[in-house]
Short mmCIF file of N, CA and C in Angstrom, two decimals:
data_model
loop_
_atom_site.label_atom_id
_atom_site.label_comp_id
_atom_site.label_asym_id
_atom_site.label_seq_id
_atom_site.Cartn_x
_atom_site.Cartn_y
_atom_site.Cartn_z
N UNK A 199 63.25 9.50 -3.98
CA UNK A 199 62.15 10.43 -3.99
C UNK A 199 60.89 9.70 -3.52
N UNK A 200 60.03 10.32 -2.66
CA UNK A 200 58.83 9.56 -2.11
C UNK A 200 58.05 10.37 -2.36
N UNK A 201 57.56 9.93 -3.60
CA UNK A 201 55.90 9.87 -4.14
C UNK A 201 54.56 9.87 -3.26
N UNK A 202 53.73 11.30 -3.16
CA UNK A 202 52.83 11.03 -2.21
C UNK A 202 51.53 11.76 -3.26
N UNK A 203 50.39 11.80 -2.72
CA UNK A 203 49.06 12.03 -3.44
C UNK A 203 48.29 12.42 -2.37
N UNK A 204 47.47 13.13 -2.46
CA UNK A 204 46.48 13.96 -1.13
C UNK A 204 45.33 13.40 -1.02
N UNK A 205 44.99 13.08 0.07
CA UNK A 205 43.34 12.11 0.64
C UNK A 205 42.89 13.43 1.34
N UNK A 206 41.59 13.35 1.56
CA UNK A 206 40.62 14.16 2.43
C UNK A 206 40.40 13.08 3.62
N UNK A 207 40.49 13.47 4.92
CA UNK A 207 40.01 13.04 6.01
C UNK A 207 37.86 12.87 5.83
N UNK A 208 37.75 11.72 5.92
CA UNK A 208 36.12 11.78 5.73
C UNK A 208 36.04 10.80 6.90
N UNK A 209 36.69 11.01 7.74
CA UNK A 209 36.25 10.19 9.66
C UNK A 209 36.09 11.24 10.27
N UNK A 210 34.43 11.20 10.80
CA UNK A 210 34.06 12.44 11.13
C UNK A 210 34.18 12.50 12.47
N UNK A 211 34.65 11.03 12.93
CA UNK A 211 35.27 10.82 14.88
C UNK A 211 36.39 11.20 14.95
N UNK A 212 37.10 12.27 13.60
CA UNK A 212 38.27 12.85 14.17
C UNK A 212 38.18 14.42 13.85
N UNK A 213 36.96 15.23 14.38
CA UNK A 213 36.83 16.09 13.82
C UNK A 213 38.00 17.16 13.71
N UNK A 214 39.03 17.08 14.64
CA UNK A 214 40.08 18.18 14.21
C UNK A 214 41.01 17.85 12.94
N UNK A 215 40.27 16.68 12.41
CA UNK A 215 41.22 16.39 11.19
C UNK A 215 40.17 16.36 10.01
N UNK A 216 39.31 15.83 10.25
CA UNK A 216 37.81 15.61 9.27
C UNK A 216 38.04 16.98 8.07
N UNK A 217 37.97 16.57 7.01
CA UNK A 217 37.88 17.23 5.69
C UNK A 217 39.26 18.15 5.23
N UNK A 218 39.84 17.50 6.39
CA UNK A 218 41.58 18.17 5.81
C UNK A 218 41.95 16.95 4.94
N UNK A 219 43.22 17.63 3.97
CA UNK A 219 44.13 16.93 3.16
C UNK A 219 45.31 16.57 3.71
N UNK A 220 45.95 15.44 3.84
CA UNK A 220 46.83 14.94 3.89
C UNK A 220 47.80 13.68 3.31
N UNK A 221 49.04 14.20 2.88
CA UNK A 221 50.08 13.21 1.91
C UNK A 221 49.64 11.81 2.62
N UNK A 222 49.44 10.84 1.72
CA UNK A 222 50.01 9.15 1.65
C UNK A 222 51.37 8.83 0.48
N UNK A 223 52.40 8.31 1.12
CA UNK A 223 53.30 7.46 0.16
C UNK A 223 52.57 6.66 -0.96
N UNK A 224 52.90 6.90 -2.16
CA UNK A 224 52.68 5.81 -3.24
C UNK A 224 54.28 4.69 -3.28
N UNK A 225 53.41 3.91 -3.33
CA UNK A 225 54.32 2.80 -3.56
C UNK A 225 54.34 2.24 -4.43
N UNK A 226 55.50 2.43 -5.69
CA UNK A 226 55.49 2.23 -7.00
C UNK A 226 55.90 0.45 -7.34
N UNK A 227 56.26 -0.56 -5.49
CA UNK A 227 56.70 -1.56 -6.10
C UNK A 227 57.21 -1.73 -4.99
N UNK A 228 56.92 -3.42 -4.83
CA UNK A 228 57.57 -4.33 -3.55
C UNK A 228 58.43 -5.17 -4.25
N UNK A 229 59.85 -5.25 -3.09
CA UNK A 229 60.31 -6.09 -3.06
C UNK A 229 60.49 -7.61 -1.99
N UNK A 230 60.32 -8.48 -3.02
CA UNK A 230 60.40 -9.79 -2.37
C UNK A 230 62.27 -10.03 -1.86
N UNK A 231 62.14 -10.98 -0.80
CA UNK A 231 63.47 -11.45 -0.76
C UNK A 231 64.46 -11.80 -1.84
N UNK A 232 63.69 -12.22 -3.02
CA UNK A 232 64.49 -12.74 -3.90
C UNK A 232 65.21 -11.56 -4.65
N UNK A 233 64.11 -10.47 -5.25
CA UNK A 233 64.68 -9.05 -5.45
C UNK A 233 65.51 -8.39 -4.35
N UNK A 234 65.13 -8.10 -3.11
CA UNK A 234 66.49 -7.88 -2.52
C UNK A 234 67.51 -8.09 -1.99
N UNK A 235 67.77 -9.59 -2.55
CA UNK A 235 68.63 -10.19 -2.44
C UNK A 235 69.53 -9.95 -3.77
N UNK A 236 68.90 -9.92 -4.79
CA UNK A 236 69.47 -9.31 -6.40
C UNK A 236 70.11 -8.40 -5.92
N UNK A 237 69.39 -7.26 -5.42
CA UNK A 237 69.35 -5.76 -5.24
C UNK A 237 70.98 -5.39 -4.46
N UNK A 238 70.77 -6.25 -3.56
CA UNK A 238 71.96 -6.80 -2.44
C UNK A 238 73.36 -7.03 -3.26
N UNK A 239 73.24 -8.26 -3.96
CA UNK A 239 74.26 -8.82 -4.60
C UNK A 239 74.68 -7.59 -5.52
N UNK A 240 74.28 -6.39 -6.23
CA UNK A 240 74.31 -5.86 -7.07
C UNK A 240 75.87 -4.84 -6.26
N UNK A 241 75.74 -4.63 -5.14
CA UNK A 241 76.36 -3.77 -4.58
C UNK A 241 77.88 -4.18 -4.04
N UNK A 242 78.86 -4.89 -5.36
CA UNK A 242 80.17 -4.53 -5.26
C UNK A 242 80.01 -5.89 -3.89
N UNK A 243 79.70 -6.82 -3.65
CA UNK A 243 79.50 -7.78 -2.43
C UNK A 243 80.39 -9.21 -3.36
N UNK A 244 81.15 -10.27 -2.34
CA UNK A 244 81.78 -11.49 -2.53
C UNK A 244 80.59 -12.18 -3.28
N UNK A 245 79.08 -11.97 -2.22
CA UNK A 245 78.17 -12.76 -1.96
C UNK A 245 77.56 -12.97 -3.23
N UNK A 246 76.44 -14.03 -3.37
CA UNK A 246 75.92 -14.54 -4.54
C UNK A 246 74.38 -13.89 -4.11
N UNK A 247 74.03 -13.93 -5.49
CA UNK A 247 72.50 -13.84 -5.01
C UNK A 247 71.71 -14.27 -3.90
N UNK A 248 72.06 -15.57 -4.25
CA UNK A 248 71.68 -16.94 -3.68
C UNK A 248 71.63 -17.15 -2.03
N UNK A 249 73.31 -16.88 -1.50
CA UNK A 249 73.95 -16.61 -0.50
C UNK A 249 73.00 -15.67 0.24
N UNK A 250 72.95 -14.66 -0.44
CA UNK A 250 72.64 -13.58 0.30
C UNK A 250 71.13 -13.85 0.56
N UNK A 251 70.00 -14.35 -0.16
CA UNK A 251 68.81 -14.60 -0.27
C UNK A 251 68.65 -15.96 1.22
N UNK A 252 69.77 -17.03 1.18
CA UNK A 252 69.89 -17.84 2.06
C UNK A 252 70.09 -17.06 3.20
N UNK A 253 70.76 -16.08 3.70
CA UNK A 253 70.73 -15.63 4.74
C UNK A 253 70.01 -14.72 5.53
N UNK A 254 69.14 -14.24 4.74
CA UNK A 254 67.57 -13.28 4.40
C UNK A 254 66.47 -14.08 5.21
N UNK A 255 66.35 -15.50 4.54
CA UNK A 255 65.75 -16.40 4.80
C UNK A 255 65.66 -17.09 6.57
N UNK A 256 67.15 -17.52 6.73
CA UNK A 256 67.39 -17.76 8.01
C UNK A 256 67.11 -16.71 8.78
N UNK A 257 67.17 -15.37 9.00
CA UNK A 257 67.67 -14.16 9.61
C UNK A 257 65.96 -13.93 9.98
N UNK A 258 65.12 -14.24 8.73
CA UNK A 258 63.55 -13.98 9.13
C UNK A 258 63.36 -14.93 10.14
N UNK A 259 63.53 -16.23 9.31
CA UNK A 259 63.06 -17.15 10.34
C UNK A 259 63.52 -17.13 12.00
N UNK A 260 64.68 -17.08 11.85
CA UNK A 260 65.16 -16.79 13.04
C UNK A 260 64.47 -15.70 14.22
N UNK A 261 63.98 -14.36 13.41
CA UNK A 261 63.30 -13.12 14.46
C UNK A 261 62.14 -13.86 14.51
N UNK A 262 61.42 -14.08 13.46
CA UNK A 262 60.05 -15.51 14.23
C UNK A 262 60.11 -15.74 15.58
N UNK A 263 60.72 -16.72 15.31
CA UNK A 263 61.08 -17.79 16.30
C UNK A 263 61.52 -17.27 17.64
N UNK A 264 62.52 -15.92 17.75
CA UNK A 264 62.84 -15.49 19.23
C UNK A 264 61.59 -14.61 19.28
N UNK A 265 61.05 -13.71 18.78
CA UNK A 265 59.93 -13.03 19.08
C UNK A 265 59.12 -13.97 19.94
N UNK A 266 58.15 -14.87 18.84
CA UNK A 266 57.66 -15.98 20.06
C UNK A 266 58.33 -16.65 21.01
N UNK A 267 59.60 -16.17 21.40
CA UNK A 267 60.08 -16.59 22.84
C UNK A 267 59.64 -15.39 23.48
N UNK A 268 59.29 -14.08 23.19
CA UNK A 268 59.76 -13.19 24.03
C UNK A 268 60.46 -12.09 23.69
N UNK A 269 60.78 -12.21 22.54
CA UNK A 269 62.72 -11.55 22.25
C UNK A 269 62.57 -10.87 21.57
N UNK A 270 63.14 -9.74 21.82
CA UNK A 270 63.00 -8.40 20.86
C UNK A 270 64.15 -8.58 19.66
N UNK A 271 64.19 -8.38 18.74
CA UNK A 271 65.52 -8.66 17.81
C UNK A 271 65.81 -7.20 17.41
N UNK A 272 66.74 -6.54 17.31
CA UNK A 272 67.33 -5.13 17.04
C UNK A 272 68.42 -5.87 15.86
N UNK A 273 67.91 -5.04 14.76
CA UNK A 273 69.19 -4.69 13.83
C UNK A 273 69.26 -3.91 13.41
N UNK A 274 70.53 -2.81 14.13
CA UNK A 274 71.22 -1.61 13.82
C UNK A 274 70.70 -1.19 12.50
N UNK A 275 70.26 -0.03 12.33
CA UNK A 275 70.08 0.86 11.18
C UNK A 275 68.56 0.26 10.60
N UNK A 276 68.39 -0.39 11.20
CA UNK A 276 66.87 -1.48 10.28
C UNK A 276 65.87 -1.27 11.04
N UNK A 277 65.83 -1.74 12.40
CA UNK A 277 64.34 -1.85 13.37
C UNK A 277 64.92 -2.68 14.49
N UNK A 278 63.46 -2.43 15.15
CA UNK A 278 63.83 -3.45 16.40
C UNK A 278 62.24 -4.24 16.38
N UNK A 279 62.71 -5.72 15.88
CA UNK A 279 61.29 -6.55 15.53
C UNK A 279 60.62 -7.28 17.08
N UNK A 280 59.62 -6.98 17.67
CA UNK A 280 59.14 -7.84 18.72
C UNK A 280 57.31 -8.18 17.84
N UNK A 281 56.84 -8.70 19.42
CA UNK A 281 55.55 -8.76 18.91
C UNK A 281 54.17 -8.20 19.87
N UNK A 282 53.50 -7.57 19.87
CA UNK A 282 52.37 -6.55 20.29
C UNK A 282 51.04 -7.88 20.51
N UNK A 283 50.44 -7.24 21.38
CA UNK A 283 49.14 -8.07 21.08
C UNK A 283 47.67 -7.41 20.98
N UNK A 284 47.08 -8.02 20.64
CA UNK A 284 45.60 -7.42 19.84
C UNK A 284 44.74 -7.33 20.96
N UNK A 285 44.28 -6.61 21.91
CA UNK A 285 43.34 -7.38 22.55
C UNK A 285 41.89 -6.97 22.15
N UNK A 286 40.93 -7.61 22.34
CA UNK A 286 39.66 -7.65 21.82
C UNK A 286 38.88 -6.71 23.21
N UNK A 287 38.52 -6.59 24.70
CA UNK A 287 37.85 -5.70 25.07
C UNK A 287 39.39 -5.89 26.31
N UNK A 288 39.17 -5.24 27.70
CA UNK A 288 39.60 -5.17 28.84
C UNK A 288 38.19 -5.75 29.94
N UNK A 289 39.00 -6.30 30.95
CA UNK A 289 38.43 -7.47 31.38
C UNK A 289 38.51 -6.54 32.92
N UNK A 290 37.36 -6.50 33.61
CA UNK A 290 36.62 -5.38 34.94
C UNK A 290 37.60 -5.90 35.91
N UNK A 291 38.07 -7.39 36.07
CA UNK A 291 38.82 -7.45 37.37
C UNK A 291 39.59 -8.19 36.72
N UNK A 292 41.51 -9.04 37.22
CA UNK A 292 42.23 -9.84 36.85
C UNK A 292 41.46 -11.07 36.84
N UNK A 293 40.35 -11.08 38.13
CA UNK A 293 39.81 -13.03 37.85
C UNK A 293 38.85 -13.09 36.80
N UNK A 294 38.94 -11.88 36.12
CA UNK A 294 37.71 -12.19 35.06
C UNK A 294 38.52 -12.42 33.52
N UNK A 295 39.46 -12.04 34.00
CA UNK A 295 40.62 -11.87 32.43
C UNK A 295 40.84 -13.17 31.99
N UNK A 296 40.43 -13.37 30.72
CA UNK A 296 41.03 -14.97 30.09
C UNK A 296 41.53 -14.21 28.52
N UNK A 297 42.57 -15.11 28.40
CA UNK A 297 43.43 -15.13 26.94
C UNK A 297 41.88 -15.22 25.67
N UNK A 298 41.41 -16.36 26.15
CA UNK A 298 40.24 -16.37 25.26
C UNK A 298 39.07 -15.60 24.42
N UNK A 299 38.83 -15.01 25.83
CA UNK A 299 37.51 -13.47 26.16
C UNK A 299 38.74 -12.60 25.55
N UNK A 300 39.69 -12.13 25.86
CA UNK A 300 40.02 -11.00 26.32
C UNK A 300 41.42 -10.38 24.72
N UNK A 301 41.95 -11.60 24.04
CA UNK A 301 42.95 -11.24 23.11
C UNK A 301 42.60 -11.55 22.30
N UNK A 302 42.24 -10.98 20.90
CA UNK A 302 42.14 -10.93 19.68
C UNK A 302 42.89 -11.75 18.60
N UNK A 303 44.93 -11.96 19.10
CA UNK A 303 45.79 -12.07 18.43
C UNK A 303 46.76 -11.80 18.60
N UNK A 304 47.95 -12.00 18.00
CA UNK A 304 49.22 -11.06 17.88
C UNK A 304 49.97 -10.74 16.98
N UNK A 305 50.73 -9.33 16.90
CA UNK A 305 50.60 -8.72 15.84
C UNK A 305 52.02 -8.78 15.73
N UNK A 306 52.84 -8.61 14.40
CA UNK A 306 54.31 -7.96 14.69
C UNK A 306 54.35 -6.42 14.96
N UNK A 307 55.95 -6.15 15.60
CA UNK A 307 55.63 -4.77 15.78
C UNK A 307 57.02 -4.47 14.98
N UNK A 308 57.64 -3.82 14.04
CA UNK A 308 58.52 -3.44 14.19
C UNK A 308 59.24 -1.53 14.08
N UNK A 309 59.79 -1.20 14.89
CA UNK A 309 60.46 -0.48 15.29
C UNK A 309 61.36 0.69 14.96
N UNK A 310 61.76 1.42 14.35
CA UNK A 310 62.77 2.18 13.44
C UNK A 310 64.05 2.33 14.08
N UNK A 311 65.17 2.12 13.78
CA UNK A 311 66.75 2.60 14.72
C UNK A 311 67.75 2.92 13.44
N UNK A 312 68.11 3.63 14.44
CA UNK A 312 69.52 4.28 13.79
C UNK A 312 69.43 5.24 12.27
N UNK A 313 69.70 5.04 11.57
CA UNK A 313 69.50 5.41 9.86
C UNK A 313 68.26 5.54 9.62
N UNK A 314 67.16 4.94 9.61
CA UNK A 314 65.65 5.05 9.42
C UNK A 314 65.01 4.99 10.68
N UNK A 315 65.48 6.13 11.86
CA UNK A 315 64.43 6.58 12.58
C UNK A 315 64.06 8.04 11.74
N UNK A 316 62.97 8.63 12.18
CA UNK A 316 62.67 9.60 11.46
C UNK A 316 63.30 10.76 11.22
N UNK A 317 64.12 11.37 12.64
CA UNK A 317 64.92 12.48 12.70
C UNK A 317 66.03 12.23 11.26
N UNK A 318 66.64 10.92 10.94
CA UNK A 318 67.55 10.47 10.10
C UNK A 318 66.99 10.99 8.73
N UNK A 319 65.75 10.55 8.79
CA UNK A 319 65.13 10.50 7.37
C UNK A 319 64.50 11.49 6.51
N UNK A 320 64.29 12.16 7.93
CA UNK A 320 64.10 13.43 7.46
C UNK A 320 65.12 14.77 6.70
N UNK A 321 66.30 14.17 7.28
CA UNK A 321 67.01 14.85 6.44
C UNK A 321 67.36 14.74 4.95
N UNK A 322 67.11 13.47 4.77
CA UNK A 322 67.70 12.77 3.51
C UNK A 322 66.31 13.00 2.36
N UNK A 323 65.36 12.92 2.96
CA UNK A 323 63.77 12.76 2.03
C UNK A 323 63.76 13.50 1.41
N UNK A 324 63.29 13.77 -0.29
CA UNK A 324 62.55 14.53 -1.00
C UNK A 324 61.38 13.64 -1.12
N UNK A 325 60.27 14.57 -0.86
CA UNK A 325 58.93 14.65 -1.82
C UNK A 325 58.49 15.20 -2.80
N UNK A 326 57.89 14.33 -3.67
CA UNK A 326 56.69 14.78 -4.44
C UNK A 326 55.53 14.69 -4.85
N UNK A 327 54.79 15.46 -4.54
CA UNK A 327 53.29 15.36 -5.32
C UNK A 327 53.07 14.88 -6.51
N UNK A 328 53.13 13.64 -6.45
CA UNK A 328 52.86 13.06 -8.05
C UNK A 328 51.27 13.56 -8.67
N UNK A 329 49.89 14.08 -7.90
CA UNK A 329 48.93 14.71 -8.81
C UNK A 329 49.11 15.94 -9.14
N UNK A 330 50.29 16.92 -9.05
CA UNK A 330 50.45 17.96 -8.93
C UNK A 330 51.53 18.40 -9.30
N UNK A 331 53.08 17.39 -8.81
CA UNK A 331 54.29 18.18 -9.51
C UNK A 331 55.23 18.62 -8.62
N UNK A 332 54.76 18.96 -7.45
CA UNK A 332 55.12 20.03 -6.54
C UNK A 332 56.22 18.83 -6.06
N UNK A 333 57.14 19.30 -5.46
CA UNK A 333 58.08 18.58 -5.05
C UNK A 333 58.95 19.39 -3.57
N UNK A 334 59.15 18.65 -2.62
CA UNK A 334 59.21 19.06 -1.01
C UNK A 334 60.61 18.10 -0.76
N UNK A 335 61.54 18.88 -0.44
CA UNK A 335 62.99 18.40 -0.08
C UNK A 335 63.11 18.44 1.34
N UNK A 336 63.60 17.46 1.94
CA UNK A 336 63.96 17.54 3.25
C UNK A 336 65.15 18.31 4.02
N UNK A 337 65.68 18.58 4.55
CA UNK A 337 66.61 19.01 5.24
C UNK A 337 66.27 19.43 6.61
N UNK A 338 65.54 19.72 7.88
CA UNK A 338 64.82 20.12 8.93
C UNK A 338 64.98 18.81 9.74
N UNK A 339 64.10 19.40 10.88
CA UNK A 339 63.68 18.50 11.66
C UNK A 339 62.18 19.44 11.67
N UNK A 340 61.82 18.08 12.72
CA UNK A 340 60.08 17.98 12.78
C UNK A 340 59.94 18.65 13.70
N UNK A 341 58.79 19.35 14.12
CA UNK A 341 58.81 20.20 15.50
C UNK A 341 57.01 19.19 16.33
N UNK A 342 57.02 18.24 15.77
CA UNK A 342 56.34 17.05 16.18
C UNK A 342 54.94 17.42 16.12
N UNK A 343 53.71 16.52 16.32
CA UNK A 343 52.62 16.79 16.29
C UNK A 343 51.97 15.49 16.56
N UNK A 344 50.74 15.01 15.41
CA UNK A 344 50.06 13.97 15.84
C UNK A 344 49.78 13.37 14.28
N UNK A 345 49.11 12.21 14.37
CA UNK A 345 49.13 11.51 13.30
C UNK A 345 47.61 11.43 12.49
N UNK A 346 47.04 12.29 12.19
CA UNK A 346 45.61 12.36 11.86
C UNK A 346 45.11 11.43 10.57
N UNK A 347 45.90 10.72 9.76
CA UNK A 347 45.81 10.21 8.94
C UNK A 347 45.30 9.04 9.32
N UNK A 348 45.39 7.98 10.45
CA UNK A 348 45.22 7.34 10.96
C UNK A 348 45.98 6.08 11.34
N UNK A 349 47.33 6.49 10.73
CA UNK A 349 48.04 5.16 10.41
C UNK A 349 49.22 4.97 11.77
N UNK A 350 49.93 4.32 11.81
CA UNK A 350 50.71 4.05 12.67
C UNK A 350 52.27 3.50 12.42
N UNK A 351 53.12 3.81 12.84
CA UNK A 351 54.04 3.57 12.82
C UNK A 351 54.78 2.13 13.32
N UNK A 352 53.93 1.47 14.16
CA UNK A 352 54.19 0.37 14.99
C UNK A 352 53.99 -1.43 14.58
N UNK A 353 54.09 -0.94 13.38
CA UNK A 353 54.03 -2.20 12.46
C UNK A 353 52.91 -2.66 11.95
N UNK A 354 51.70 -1.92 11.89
CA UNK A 354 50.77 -2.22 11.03
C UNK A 354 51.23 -1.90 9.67
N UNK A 355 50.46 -2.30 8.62
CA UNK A 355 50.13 -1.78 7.01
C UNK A 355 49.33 -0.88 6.91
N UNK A 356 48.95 0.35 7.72
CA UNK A 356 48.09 1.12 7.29
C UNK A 356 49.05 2.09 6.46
N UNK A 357 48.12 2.82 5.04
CA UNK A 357 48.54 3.21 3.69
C UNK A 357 48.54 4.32 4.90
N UNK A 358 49.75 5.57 4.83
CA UNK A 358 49.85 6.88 5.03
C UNK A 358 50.66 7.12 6.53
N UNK A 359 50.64 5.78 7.37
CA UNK A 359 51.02 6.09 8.73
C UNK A 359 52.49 6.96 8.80
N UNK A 360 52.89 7.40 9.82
CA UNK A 360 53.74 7.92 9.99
C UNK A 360 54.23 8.04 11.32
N UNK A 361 55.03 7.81 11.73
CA UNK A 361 56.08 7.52 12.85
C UNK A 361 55.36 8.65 13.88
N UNK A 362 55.31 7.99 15.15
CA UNK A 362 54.85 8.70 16.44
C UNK A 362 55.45 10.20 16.53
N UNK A 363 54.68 11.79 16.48
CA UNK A 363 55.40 12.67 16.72
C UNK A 363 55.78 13.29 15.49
N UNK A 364 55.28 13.08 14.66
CA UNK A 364 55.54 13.95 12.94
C UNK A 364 53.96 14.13 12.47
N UNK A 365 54.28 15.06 12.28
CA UNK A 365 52.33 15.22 11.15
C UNK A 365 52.48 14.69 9.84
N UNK A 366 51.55 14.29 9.45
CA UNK A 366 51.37 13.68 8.37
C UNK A 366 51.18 14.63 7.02
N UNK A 367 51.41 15.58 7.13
CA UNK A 367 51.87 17.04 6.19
C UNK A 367 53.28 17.36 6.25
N UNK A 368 53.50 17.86 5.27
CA UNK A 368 54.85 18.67 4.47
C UNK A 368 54.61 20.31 5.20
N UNK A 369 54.96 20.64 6.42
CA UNK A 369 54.98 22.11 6.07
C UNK A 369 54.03 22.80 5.92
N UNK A 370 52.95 22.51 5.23
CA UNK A 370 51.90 23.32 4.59
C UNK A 370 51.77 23.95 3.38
N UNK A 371 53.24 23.48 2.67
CA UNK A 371 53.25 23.91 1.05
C UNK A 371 52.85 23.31 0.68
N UNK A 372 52.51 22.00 0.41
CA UNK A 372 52.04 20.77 -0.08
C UNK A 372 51.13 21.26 -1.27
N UNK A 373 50.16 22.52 -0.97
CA UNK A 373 48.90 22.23 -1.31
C UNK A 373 48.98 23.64 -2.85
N UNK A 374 50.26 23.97 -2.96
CA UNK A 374 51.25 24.44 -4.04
C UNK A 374 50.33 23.89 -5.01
N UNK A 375 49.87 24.72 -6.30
CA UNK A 375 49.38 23.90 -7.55
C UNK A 375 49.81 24.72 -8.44
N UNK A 376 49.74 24.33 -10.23
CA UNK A 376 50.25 24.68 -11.25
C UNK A 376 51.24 24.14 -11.41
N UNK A 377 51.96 23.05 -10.96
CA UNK A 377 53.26 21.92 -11.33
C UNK A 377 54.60 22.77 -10.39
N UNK A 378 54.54 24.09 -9.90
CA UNK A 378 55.03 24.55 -9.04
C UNK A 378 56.24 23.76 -8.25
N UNK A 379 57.84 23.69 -8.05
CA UNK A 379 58.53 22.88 -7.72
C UNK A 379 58.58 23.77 -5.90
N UNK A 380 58.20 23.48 -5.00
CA UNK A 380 58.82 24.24 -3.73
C UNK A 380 59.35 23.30 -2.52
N UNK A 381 60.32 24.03 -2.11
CA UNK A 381 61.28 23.40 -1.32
C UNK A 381 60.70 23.76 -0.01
N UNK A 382 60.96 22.45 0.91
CA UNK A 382 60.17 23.09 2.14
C UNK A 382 61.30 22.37 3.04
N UNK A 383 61.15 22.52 4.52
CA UNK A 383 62.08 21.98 5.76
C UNK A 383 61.17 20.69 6.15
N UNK A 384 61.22 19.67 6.05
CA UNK A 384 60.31 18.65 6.52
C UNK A 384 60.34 18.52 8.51
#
C-alpha cells in the first residue's frame, strides 16, 4: 500500500498547476543494504545474510565503476543505472564550451524496466490517503499527462516525482473526504 498526503502547488512559475493539490508518497522507512539483505535472506534462499549483503555490495560497486566508464548497467525488473550530467549554463559556440564554465557535475540516473516500469505498477498499486482514509486501488492504465509536482523520475530524490507521462493525481477522487474508502483506475 503506498501512503500519500496532499501538498498545494505554491510555484507560481507553474501557473497551470499553482494552488492545485497533488499526492506525494510517504515513506514510512529506508532500507539499508544490510536490511535488504535480511529482507532477502528471509525469502526461502540457500544464501546467508551475509552472502547476500556481500553481493549487494560488489554489484553496487561494480555499476560505479562501469557507469564512470560509460556503461549503462540494466538489471531486468530493477532499472537501467547510467550517469546524466549537470550542466551549469550552455556555452554560445563549441570554442567557447569548457567542462569547467559549462558542467556543474554528475548525477546518477536510474531508469525503471520490466516489473517496476510504471504501466507494471500500476496495476499492482493501492493507495491511500493517510490524512484522510480514502484509499485508491490500481488496476488501469494511465492515459498520460505531465508531472506538475515537480519531481522527476530520472534519478533525482525529489519527494512526489513521478515517472515521465503519468500525472501526479489519482483520477480525481483523491480529494474524497469523511474517511470515505473509493476505488479508482490509476
Amino acid at each position: 500500500m503506498i501512503q500519500v498526503v496532499l501538498k498545494q502547488n505554491k510555484n507560481k512559475k507553474m501557473p497551470n498547476a499553482y494552488g492545485l493539490y497533488y499526492a506525494y508518497p510517504v515513506v514510512n522507512e529506508t532500507y539499508d543494504l544490510d536490511k535488504l539483505a535480511e529482507h532477502m535472506s528471509s525469502h526461502n534462499t540457500p544464501f546467508s545474510k551475509g552472502a547476500i549483503k556481500g553481493m549487494l555490495t560488489d554489484a553496487v560497486n561494480c555499476i560505479r565503476e562501469l557507469n564512470l566508464q560509460g556503461i549503462a548497467v540494466k538489471i531486468n525488473d530493477l532499472a537501467i543505472f547510467s550517469l546524466g550530467i549537470k550542466n551549469k549554463m550552455g556555452a554560445k559556440s563549441i570554442a567557447e564550451w569548457s567542462a569547467a564554465k559549462n558542467i556543474a557535475g554528475v548525477k546518477s540516473r536510474a531508469r525503471a524496466t520490466g516489473n517496476l516500469i510504471s504501466a507494471s505498477l500500476n496495476l499492482d498499486a493501492t493507495i491511500k490517503r493517510v490524512d484522510k482514509g480514502v484509499t485508491v486501488t490500481g488496476g488501469g492504465s494511465n492515459g498520460g499527462g505531465s508531472n506538475p509536482s515537480g519531481g522527476s523520475s530520472t534519478g533525482d530524490n525529489t519527494s512526489g516525482g513521478t515517472d515521465k507521462g503519468n500525472t501526479g493525481t489519482t483520477g480525481g477522487n483523491s480529494g474524497t473526504t469523511g474517511g470515505d474508502s473509493t476505488d479508482v483506475t490509476i
